[in-house]
Amino acid sequence: MPSKFITNIAYLYGIHSPQTVLRGKELSVLPCIENAYLHIEDDEIAGYGSMEDFPARKGAEITNANGGTVLPAWCDSHTHLVFAGTRENEFLDKIKGLTYAEIAAKGGGILHSAKAVQDMSEDELFRLSWERLQDIAKFGTGAVEIKSGYGLSTEAELKMLRVIKRLKEKSSLQIKSTFLGAHAFPEAFRDNHAGYIQKIKEEMLPMIAAEKLADYIDVFCEKGFFSVEETEEICKAGMALGLKPKLHVNQLNDIGAIPMAVKLNAISADHLETMEEESVTMLAKSNTIGTLLPGAAFFLNMQFPPARALINQNAAIALATDYNPGSCPCGNMLMMISLACIKMKMLPEEAVNAATINGAFAMETNSTTGSIIPGKKASIILTKKIPSLTYLPYAFGTHPIQRVMISGEWIN
């Protein structure tokens, strides 16, 4: 395969290699070279520099950026991309004033999606999920975490995880898999929480571990779903089988989930729309990354996570989409960056770092993705000619991306 070069790059961003996740003031530092070139060998970054030092090489494949900007591909560390059907009828319910909890209480929400997954074949579920994966790649996503959780039965949860495994095998994206069997209580276990938790621990988890279907374990820790104590019990069962916790917490209520997540040394605590001051402080002092999902807050018309309070207290934060059919039917990370800046007052540099290198740390792909340095996967975004980095979140709803490269190959 010939060497590849991208030349005449107006701004080459993300050329840093932090050994730890970015925190506080570090998050606003986004290294850049102006008038740059980028060198790619096979599927990896080989080097970069100023155009003044461009090493012309005979036989190389050269792409002229024509003054476009290059950034690392997005690292979307929280999605539910594998699902069977859309839920636009619930969208109407939301417009009419029903809350997320009220929709769930009448059989909608997660339970509705679970029935759709249970009724669909694995091949069809894979086909739909593959289409969505290709779509988010065109939006610039090069690494993604995908959860189960719309199965809520052993057979259906395994079906979802096997689909994710097939996506991993076929795609050139970096993909991580999370078991979220504790997303909601199935109707049959509505009044028997202990019975469903036992099923997760004694039936689902051993089968998942035997087939090596998941990297992480997740639980929806929330009023009306799984309590702090139930969440800890399920996580410990998964941890005993090698699955690290990545948790849904503080979306609707602050019920004490942050201390539990920190105690378990969870990789990330995700959502965080509802945070008491002591929860912000505790998370900031921990190794757990706070993953903010502004698309869910936007779609559900909820308050947004307190990004500035978290950054000011030196917390590690990441941005992700929460792509799912119920609370964020959007896999466009650039839209999340706009929402982060507009609604959570994040600086453009902070938002881009949170969506790239910190997102990579939030799913442990930081050794291969999240920044542009030699040895990492050549997964990058080439924009059209734009006046500045700030233009990206400013011009929300537009499509400034010209081309996307995933693991050394242009996909468009």
Tab-separated table of C-alpha atoms in Angstrom, residues 8-16 30-38 47-53 68-70 372:
chain	number	residue	atom	x	y	z
A	8	ASN	CA	-2.121	22.074	2.507
A	9	ILE	CA	-4.001	21.608	5.773
A	10	ALA	CA	-4.896	25.042	7.167
A	11	TYR	CA	-5.146	23.743	10.754
A	12	LEU	CA	-4.048	20.309	11.990
A	13	TYR	CA	-5.598	19.830	15.443
A	14	GLY	CA	-5.245	17.220	18.157
A	15	ILE	CA	-1.533	16.476	17.861
A	16	HIS	CA	-1.095	15.667	21.525
A	30	LEU	CA	-5.887	21.767	21.727
A	31	PRO	CA	-2.467	21.663	20.011
A	32	CYS	CA	-2.422	22.792	16.396
A	33	ILE	CA	-0.045	23.203	13.446
A	34	GLU	CA	-0.979	25.702	10.733
A	35	ASN	CA	-0.233	25.109	7.046
A	36	ALA	CA	0.507	21.456	7.719
A	37	TYR	CA	0.791	18.048	6.103
A	38	LEU	CA	-0.115	14.619	7.527
A	47	GLY	CA	4.083	11.747	10.948
A	48	TYR	CA	3.137	15.374	10.347
A	49	GLY	CA	4.727	18.772	10.041
A	50	SER	CA	4.750	22.166	8.361
A	51	MET	CA	4.282	22.332	4.588
A	52	GLU	CA	7.632	24.116	4.507
A	53	ASP	CA	9.176	20.777	5.457
A	68	GLY	CA	-9.407	22.455	5.023
A	69	THR	CA	-8.972	21.555	8.698
A	70	VAL	CA	-7.991	18.105	10.003
A	372	ILE	CA	-3.155	12.507	15.869
